[in-house]
mmCIF file of C-alpha atoms in Angstrom:
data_model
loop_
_atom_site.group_PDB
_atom_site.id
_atom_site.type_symbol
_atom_site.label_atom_id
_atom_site.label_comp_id
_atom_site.label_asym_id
_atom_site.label_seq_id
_atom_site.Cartn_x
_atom_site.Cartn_y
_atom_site.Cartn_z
ATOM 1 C CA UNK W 1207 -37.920 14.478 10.181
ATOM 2 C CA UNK W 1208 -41.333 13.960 11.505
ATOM 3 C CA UNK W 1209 -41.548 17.400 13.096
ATOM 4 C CA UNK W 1210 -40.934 18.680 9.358
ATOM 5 C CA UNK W 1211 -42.957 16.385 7.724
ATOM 6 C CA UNK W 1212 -46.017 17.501 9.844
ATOM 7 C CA UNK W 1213 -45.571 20.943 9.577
ATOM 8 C CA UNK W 1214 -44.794 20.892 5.836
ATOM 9 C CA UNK W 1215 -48.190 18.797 5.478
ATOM 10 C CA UNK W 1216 -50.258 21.583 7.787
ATOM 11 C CA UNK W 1217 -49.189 23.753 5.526
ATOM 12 C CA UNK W 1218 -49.882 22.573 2.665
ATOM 13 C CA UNK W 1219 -53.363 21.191 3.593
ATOM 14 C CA UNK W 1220 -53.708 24.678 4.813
ATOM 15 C CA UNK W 1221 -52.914 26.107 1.370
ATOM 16 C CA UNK W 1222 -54.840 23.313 -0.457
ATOM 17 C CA UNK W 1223 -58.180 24.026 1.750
ATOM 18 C CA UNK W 1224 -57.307 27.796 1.027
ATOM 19 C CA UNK W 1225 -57.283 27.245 -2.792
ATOM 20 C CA UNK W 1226 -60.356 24.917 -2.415
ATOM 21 C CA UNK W 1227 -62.443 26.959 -0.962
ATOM 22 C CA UNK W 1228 -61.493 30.387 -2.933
ATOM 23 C CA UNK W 1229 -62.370 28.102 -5.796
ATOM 24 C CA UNK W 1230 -65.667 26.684 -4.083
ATOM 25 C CA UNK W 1231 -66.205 30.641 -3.922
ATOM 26 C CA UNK W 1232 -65.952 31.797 -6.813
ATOM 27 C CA UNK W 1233 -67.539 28.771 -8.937
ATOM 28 C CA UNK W 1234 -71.345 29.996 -6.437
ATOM 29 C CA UNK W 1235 -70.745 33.131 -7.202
ATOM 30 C CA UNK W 1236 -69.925 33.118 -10.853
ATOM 31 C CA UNK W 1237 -73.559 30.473 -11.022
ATOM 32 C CA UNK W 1238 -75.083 32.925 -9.244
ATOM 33 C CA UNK W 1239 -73.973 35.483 -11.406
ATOM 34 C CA UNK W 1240 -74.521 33.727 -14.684
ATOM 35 C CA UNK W 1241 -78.433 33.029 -13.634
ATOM 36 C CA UNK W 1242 -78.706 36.459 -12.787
ATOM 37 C CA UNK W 1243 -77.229 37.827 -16.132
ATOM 38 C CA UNK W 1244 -79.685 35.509 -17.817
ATOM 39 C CA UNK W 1245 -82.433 37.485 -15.792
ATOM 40 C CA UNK W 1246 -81.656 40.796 -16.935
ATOM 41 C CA UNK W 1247 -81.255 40.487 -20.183
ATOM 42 C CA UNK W 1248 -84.222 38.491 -20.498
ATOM 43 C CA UNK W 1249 -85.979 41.419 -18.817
ATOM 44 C CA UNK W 1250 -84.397 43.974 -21.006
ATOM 45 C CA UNK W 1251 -86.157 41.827 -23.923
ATOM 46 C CA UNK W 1252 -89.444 42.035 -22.190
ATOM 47 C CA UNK W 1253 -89.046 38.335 -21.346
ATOM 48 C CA UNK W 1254 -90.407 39.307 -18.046
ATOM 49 C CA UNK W 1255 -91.754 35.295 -16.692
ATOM 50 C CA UNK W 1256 -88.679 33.913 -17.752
ATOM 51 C CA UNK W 1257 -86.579 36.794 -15.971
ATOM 52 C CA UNK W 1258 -88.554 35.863 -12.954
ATOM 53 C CA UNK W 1259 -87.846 32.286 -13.298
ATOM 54 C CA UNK W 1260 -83.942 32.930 -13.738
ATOM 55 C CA UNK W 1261 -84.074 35.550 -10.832
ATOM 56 C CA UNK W 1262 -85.279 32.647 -8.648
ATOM 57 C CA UNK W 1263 -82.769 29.837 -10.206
ATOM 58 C CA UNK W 1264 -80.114 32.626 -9.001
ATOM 59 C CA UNK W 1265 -81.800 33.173 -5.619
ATOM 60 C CA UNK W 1266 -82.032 29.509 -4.947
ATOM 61 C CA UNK W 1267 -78.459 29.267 -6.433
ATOM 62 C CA UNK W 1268 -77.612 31.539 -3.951
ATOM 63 C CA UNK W 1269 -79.010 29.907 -1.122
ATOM 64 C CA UNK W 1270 -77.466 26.507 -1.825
ATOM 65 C CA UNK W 1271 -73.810 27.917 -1.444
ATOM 66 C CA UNK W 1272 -74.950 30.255 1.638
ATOM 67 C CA UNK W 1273 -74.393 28.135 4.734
ATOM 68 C CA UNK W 1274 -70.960 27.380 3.229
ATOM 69 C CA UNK W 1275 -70.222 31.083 2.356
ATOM 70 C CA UNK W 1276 -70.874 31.836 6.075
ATOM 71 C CA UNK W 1277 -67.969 29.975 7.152
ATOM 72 C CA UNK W 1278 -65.647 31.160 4.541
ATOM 73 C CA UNK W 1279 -66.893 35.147 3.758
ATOM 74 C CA UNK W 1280 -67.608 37.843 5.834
ATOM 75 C CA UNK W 1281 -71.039 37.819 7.333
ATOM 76 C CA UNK W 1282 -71.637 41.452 6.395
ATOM 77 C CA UNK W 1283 -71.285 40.892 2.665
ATOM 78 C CA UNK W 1284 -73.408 37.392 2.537
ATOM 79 C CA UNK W 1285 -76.284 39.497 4.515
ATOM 80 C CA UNK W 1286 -76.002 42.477 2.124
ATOM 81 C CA UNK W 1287 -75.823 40.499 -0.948
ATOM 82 C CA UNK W 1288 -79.165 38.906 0.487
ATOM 83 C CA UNK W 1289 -80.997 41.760 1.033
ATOM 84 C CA UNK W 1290 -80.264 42.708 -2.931
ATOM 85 C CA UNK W 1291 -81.974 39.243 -3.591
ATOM 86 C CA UNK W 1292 -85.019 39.902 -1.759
ATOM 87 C CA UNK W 1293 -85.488 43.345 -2.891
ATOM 88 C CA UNK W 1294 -84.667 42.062 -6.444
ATOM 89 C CA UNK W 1295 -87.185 39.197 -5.600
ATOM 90 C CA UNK W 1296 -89.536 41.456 -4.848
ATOM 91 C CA UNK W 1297 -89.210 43.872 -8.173
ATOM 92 C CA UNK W 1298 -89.279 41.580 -10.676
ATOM 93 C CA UNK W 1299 -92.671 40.421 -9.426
ATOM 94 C CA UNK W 1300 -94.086 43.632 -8.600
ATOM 95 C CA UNK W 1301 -92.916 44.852 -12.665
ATOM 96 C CA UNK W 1302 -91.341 47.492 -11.396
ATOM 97 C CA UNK W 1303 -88.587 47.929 -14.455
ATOM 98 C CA UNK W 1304 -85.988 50.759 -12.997
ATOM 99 C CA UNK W 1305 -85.927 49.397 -9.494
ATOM 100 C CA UNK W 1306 -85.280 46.030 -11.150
ATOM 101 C CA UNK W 1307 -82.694 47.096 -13.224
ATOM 102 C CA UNK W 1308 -80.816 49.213 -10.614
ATOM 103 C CA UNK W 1309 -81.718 46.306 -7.655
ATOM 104 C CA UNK W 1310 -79.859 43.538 -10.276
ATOM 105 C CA UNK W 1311 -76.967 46.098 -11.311
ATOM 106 C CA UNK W 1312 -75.836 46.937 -7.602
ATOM 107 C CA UNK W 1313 -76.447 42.756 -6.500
ATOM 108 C CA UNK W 1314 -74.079 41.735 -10.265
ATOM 109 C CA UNK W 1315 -71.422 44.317 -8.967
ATOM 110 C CA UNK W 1316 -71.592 43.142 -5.136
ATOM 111 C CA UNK W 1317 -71.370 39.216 -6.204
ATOM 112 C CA UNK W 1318 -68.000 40.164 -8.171
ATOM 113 C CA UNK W 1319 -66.844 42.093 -5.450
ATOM 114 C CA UNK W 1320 -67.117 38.970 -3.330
ATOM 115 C CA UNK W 1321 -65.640 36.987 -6.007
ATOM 116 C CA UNK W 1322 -62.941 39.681 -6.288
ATOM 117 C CA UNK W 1323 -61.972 39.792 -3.013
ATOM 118 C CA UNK W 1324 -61.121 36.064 -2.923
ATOM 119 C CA UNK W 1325 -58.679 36.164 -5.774
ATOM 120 C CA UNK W 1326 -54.735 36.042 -4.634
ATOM 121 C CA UNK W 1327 -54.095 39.254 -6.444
ATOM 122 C CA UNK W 1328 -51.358 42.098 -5.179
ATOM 123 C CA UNK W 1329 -54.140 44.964 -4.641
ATOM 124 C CA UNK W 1330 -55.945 42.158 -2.194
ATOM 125 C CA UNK W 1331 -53.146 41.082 -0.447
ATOM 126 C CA UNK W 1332 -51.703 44.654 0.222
ATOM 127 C CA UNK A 995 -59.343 32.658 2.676
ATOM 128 C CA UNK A 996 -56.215 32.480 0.377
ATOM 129 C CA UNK A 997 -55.241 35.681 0.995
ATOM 130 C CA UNK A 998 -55.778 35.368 4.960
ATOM 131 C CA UNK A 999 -53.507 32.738 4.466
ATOM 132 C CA UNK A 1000 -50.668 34.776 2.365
ATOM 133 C CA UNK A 1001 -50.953 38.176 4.425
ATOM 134 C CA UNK A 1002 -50.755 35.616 7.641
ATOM 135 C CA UNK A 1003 -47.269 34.463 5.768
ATOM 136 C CA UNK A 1004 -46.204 38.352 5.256
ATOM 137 C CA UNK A 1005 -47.371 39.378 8.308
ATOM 138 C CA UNK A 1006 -45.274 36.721 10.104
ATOM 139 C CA UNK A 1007 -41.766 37.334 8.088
ATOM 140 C CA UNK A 1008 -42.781 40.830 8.473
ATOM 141 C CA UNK A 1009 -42.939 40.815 12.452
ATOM 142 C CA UNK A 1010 -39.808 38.761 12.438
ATOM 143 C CA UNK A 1011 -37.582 41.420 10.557
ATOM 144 C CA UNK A 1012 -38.837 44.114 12.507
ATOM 145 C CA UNK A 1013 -38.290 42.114 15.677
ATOM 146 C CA UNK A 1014 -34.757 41.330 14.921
ATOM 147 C CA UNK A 1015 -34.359 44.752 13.604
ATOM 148 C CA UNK A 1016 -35.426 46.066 17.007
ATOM 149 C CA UNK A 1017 -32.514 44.206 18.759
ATOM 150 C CA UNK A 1018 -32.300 42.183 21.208
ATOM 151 C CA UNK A 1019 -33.056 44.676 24.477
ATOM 152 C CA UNK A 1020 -36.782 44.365 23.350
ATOM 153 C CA UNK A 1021 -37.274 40.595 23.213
ATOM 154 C CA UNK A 1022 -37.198 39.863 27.294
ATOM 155 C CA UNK A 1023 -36.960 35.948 27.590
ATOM 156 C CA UNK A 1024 -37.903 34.715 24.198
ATOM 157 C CA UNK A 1025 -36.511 34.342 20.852
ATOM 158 C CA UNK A 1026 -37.415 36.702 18.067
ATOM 159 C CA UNK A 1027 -40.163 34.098 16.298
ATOM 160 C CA UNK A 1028 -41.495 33.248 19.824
ATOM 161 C CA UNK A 1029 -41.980 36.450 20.558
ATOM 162 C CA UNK A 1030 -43.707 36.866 17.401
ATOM 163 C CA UNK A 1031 -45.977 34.242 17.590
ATOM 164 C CA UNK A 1032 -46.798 34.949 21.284
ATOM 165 C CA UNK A 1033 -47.247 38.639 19.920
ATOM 166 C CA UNK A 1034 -49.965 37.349 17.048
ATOM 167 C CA UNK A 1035 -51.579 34.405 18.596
ATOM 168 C CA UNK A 1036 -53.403 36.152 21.015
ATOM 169 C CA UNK A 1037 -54.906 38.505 18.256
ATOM 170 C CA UNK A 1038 -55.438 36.734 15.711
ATOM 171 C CA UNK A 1039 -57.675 34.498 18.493
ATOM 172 C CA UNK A 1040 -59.242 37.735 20.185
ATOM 173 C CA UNK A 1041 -60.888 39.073 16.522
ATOM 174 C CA UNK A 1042 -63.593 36.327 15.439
ATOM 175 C CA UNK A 1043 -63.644 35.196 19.023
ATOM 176 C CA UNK A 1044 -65.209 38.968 19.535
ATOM 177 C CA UNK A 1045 -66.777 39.534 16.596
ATOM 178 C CA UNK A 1046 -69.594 37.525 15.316
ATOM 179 C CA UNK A 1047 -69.632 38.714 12.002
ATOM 180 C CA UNK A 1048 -66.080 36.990 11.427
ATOM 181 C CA UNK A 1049 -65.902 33.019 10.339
ATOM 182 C CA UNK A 1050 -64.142 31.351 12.950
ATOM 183 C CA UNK A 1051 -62.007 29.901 10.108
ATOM 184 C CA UNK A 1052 -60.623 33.490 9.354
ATOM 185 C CA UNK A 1053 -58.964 32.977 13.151
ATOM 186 C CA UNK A 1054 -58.632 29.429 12.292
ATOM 187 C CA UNK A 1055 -56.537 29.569 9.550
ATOM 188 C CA UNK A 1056 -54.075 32.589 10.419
ATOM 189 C CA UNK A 1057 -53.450 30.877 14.033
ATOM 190 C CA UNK A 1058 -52.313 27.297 12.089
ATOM 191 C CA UNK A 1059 -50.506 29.036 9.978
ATOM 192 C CA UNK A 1060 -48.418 30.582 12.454
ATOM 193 C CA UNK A 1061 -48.170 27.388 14.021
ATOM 194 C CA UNK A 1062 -46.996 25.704 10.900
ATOM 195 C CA UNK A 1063 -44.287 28.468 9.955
ATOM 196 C CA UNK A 1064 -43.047 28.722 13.199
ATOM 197 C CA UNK A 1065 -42.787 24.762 13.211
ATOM 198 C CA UNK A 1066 -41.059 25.055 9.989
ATOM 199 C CA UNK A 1067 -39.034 28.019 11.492
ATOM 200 C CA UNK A 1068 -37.742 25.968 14.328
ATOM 201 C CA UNK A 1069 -36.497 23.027 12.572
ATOM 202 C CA UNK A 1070 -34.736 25.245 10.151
ATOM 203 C CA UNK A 1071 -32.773 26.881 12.284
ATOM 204 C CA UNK A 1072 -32.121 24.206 14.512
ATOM 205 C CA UNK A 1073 -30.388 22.233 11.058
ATOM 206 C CA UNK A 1074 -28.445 25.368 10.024
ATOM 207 C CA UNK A 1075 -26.168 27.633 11.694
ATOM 208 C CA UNK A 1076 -26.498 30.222 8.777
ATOM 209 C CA UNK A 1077 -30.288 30.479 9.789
ATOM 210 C CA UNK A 1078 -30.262 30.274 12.842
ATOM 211 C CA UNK A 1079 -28.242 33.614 13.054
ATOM 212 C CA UNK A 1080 -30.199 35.329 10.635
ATOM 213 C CA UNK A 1081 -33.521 34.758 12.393
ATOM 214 C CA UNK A 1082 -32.590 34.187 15.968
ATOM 215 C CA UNK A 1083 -29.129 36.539 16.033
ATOM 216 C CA UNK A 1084 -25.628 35.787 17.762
ATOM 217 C CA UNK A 1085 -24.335 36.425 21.500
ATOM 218 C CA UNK A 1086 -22.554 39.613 21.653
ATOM 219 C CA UNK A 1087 -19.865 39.918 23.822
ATOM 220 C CA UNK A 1088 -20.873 43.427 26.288
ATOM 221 C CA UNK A 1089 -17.812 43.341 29.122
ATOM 222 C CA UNK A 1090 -14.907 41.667 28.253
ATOM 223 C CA UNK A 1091 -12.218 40.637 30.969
ATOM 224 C CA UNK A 1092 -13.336 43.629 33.223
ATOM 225 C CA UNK A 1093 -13.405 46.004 30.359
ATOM 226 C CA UNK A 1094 -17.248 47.893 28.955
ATOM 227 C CA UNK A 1095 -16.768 47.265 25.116
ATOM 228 C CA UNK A 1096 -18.669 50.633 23.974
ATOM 229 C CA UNK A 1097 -19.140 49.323 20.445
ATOM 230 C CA UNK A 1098 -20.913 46.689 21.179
ATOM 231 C CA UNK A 1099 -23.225 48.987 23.679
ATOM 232 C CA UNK A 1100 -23.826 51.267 20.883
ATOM 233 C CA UNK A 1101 -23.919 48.552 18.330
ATOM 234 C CA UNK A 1102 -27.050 46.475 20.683
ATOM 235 C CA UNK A 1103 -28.014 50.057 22.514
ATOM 236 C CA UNK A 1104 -28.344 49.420 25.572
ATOM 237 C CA UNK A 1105 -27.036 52.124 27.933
ATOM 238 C CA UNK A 1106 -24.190 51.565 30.545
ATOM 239 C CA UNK A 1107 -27.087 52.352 32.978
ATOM 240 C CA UNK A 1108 -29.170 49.443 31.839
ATOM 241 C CA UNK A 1109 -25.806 47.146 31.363
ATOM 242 C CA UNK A 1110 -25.122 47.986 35.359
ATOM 243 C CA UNK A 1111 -28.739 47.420 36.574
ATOM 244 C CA UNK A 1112 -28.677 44.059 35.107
ATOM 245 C CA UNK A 1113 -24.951 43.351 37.058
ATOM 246 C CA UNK A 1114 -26.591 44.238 40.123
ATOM 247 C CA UNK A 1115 -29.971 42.396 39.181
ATOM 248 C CA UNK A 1116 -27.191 39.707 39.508
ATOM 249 C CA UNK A 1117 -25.655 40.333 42.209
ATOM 250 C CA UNK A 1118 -22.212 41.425 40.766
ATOM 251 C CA UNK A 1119 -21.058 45.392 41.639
ATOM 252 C CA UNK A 1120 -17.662 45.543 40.627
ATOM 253 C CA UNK A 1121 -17.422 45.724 37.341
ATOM 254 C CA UNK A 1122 -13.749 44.350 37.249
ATOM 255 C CA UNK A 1123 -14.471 41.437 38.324
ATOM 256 C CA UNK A 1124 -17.026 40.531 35.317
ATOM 257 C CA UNK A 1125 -14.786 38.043 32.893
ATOM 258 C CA UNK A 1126 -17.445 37.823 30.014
ATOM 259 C CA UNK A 1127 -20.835 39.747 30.020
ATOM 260 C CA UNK A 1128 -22.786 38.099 27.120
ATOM 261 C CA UNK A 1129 -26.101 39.409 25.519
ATOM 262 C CA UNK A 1130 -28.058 36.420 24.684
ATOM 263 C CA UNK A 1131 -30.143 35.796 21.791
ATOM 264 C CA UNK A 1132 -33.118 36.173 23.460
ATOM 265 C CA UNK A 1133 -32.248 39.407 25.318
ATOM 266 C CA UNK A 1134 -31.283 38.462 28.863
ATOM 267 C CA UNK A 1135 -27.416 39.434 29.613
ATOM 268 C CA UNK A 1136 -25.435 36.238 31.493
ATOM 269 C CA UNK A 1137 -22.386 37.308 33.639
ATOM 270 C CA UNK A 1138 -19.589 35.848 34.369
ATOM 271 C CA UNK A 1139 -17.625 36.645 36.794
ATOM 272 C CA UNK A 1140 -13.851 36.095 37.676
ATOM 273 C CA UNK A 1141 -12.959 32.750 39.229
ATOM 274 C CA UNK A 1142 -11.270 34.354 41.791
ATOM 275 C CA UNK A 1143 -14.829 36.686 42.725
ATOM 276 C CA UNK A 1144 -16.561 34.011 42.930
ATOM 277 C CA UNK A 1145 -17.971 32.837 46.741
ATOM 278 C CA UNK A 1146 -16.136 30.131 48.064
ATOM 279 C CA UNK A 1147 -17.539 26.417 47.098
ATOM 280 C CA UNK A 1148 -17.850 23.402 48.859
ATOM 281 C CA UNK A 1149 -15.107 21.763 46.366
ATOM 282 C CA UNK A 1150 -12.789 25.093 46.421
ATOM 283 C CA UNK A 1151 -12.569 23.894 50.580
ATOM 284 C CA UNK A 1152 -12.191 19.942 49.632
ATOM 285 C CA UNK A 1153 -14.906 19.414 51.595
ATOM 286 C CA UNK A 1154 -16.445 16.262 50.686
ATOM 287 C CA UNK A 1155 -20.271 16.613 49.904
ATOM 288 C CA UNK A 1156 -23.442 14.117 49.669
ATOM 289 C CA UNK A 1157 -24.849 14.675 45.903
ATOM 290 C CA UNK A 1158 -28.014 16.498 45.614
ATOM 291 C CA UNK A 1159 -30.310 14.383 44.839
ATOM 292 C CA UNK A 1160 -34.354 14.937 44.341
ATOM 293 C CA UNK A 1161 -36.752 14.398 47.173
ATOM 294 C CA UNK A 1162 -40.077 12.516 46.034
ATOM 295 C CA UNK A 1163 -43.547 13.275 46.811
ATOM 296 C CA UNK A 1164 -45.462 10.718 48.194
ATOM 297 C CA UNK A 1165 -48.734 11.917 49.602
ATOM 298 C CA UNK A 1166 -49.972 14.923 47.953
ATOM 299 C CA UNK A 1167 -53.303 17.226 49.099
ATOM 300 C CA UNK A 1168 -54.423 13.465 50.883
ATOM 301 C CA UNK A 1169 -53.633 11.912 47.371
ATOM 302 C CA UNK A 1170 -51.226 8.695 46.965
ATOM 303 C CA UNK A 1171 -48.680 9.184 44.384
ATOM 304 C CA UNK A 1172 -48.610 5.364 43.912
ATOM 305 C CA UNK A 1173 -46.154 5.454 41.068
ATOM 306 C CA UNK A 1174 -43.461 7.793 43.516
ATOM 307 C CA UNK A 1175 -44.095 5.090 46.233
ATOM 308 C CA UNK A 1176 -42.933 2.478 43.854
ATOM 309 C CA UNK A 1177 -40.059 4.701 42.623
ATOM 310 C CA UNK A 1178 -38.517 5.636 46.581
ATOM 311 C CA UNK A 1179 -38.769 1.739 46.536
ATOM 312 C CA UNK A 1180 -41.517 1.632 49.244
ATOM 313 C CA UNK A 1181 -44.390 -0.165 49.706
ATOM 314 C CA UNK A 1182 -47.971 0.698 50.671
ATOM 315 C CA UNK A 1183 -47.488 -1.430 53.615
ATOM 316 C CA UNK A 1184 -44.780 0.767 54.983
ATOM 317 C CA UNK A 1185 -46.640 3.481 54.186
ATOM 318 C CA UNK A 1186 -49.522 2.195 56.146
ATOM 319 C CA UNK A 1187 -46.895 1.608 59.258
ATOM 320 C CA UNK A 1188 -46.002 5.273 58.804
ATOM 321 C CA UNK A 1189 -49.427 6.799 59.244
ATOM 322 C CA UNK A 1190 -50.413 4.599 61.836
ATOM 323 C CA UNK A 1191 -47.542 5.858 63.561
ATOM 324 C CA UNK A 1192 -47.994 9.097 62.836
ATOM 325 C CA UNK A 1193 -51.785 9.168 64.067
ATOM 326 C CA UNK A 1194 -53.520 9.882 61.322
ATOM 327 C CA UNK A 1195 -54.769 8.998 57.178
ATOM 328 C CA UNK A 1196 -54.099 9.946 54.073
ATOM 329 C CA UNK A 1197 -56.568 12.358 53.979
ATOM 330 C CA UNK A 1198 -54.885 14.578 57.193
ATOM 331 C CA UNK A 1199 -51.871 14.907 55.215
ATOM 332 C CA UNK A 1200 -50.981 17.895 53.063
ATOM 333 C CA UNK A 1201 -47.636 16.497 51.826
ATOM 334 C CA UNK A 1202 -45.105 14.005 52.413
ATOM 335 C CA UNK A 1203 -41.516 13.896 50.695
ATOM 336 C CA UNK A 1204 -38.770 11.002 51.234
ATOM 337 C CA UNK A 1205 -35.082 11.900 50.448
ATOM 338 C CA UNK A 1206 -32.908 9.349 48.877
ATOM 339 C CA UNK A 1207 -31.390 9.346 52.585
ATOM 340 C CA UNK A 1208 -34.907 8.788 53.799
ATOM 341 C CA UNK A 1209 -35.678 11.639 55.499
ATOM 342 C CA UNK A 1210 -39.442 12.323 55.535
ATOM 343 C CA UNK A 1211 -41.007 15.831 55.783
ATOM 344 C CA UNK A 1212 -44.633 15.588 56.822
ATOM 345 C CA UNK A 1213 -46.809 18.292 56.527
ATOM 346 C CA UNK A 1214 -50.635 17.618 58.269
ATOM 347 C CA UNK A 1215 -53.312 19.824 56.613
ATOM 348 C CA UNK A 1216 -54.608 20.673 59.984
ATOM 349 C CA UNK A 1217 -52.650 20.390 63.165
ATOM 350 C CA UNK A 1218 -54.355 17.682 65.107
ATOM 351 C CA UNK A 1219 -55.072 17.912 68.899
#
C-alpha cells in the first residue's frame, strides 16, 4: 500500500507540476503578448511614444518570466524570441515603420507558437 | 512539459506492447517493463545530459515518469493474475516428457537449433531425458530433466551430510568486520590471540573467513618472510 501510494503521488505531483507550469507558460506569454498587441496598434495609430513604452512593458514582461522559461522551454526558442525583442527594441526607436511592423508580426506569431506548443492538444502530442 | 509528460506515458505503453509483441526470445533476463525501462532510461538521461540547449527538467520529468509507471506497473501485476499475464506473459511449456512440442516452437519462434543450444548451454544432450522444458517470462528456458538423468546426490546414496552453511568474513582488505566478529560469536580478544599467532596485524591480512565448524581460511596480502 505504501509502494502504491508513493508512486500514485509521483505521479500526480508530476502531472500537477506539468499542468502548473504549462499554465505558468502560457499566462508570460499571453502578458507578453497582450503588451505587445497594445504596441502595434498604438503604432499603427501613430501613437509612436506610447508604442515604445508598451514595447518595453512587453520586453521587461518578457524578461521577468525568462529565467523560468529556461528551465521549462527549449533554449532555442527563448533565444530566438529574444533576438525579435531586441531587434523590435531597436525599430521602434529608430522609427523605422515596416521593419517594426514585420519585427512585431514574426515575434506575436513566435510567442504563440511557444504558447502553442505547450498546450496538451493531439497534433502536439503526435 | 505536459506533453513530455503524456508522450513519456505513450511512449512507455507503446514500448511495452511492442516488447511483448516481440516475444519472449528477445527479452534475455528481464521482464518486458524492465526491459523497457532499462531500454528508455538511459536515453531519456543521455539527451539534455548532451545537449545544452535542453532543460534538464525535459530529462527530469520523462525519467520519473517512467519510474512512477513502472512502480505503478509492478504493484499491479503483482495484485492481479489477469495483469500480470497481459504485461509480463505466461510460461510456455517447449519439451514435454521427452517430446519437442512444435506448436509451441512456432507459436514463441524459436528454432529447434536455438531450443538445443540452450539444452547444451545446460548441460543436458539427450533430449529424452528433458521432463519439462519451460520458456520463462523473461526469456531464459529452465530444464528439467528426468529424475532418473539426474547425477547421483548425496541423499539418493543415504549418505548423511553436514548442512551448508555460510562462512563469515572477518578481516577484509586489513579491515575488521566488527559486526561479523560479533555474529561468528567471537571476540576481539580471540581475534587478537589469532594474529599474534599467526605473526602478523590486521593490516597483512587480505581476508579471513570462519565456518560455522570454525575453520579459518587466511589469506596474507603479501607472503611474509
Amino acid at each position: 500500500m505504501k509502494q502504491l501510494t508513493f508512486c500514485l503521488l509521483l505521479l500526480a505531483s508530476l502531472l500537477l507540476f506539468c499542468i502548473g507550469a504549462m499554465t505558468y507558460v502560457t499566462d508570460g506569454i499571453l502578458m507578453t503578448e497582450q503588451h505587445l498587441l497594445t504596441a502595434l496598434e498604438q503604432y499603427d495609430r501613430g501613437r509612436y511614444l506610447e508604442a515604445q513604452t508598451s514595447v518595453e512593458a512587453a520586453a521587461a514582461c518578457w524578461n521577468r518570466y525568462e529565467s523560468a522559461f529556461c528551465m521549462l522551454l527549449r533554449h532555442s526558442e527563448i533565444d530566438h524570441a529574444g533576438e525579435e525583442f531586441s531587434k523590435l527594441l531597436a525599430y521602434v526607436s529608430s522609427d523605422d515603420q515596416d521593419d517594426f511592423r514585420s519585427s512585431g508580426a514574426s515575434l506575436l506569431s513566435d510567442l504563440a507558437h511557444i504558447r502553442e506548443m505547450e498546450q496538451p492538444t493531439l497534433s502536439n502530442i503526435f | 512539459m505536459l506533453i513530455c509528460l503524456i508522450r513519456t506515458v505513450i511512449l512507455y505503453m507503446l514500448l511495452i506492447c511492442v516488447i511483448r509483441l516481440m516475444g519472449k526470445r528477445q527479452l534475455g533476463e528481464m521482464e518486458p517493463s524492465e526491459f523497457v525501462v532499462a531500454l528508455l532510461i538511459s536515453d531519456l538521461a543521455s539527451v539534455p545530459m548532451q545537449d545544452l540547449g535542453i532543460p534538464l527538467l525535459y530529462g527530469v520529468i520523462p525519467i520519473l515518469t517512467v519510474l512512477g509507471l513502472e512502480l505503478l506497473l509492478s504493484i499491479l501485476t503483482f495484485h492481479s493474475i489477469f495483469l500480470r499475464k497481459l504485461f509480463c506473459g505466461k510460461p510456455v511449456i517447449l519439451i514435454e516428457k521427452g517430446k519437442i512440442l512444435p506448436d509451441r516452437l512456432r507459436e514463441t519462434r524459436i528454432t529447434p537449433d536455438e531450443l538445443t543450444e540452450q539444452l547444451r548451454e545446460k548441460g543436458v544432450v539427450d533430449l529424452t531425458t528433458v521432463r519439462y522444458a519451460i520458456l520463462e517470462t523473461n526469456g531464459q528456458i529452465s530444464v528439467l530433466v528426468d529424475p532418473a538423468a539426474q547425477p547421483v546426490t548425496a541423499k539418493h546414496c543415504g549418505i548423511d551430510t553436514t548442512p551448508l552453511e555460510l562462512p563469515v568474513t572477518l578481516i577484509s582488505c586489513g579491515k575488521v568486520m566488527k559486526e561479523n566478529l560479533k555474529l561468528s560469536g567471537r571476540s576481539e580478544q580471540w581475534l587478537q590471540d589469532l594474529l599474534k599467532h599467526e605473526q602478523c596485524t590486521t593490516r597483512d591480512i587480505l581476508l579471513l573467513t570462519v565456518e560455522p565448524s570454525g575453520t579459518l581460511y587466511l589469506i596474507k596480502s603479501r607472503e611474509t618472510t
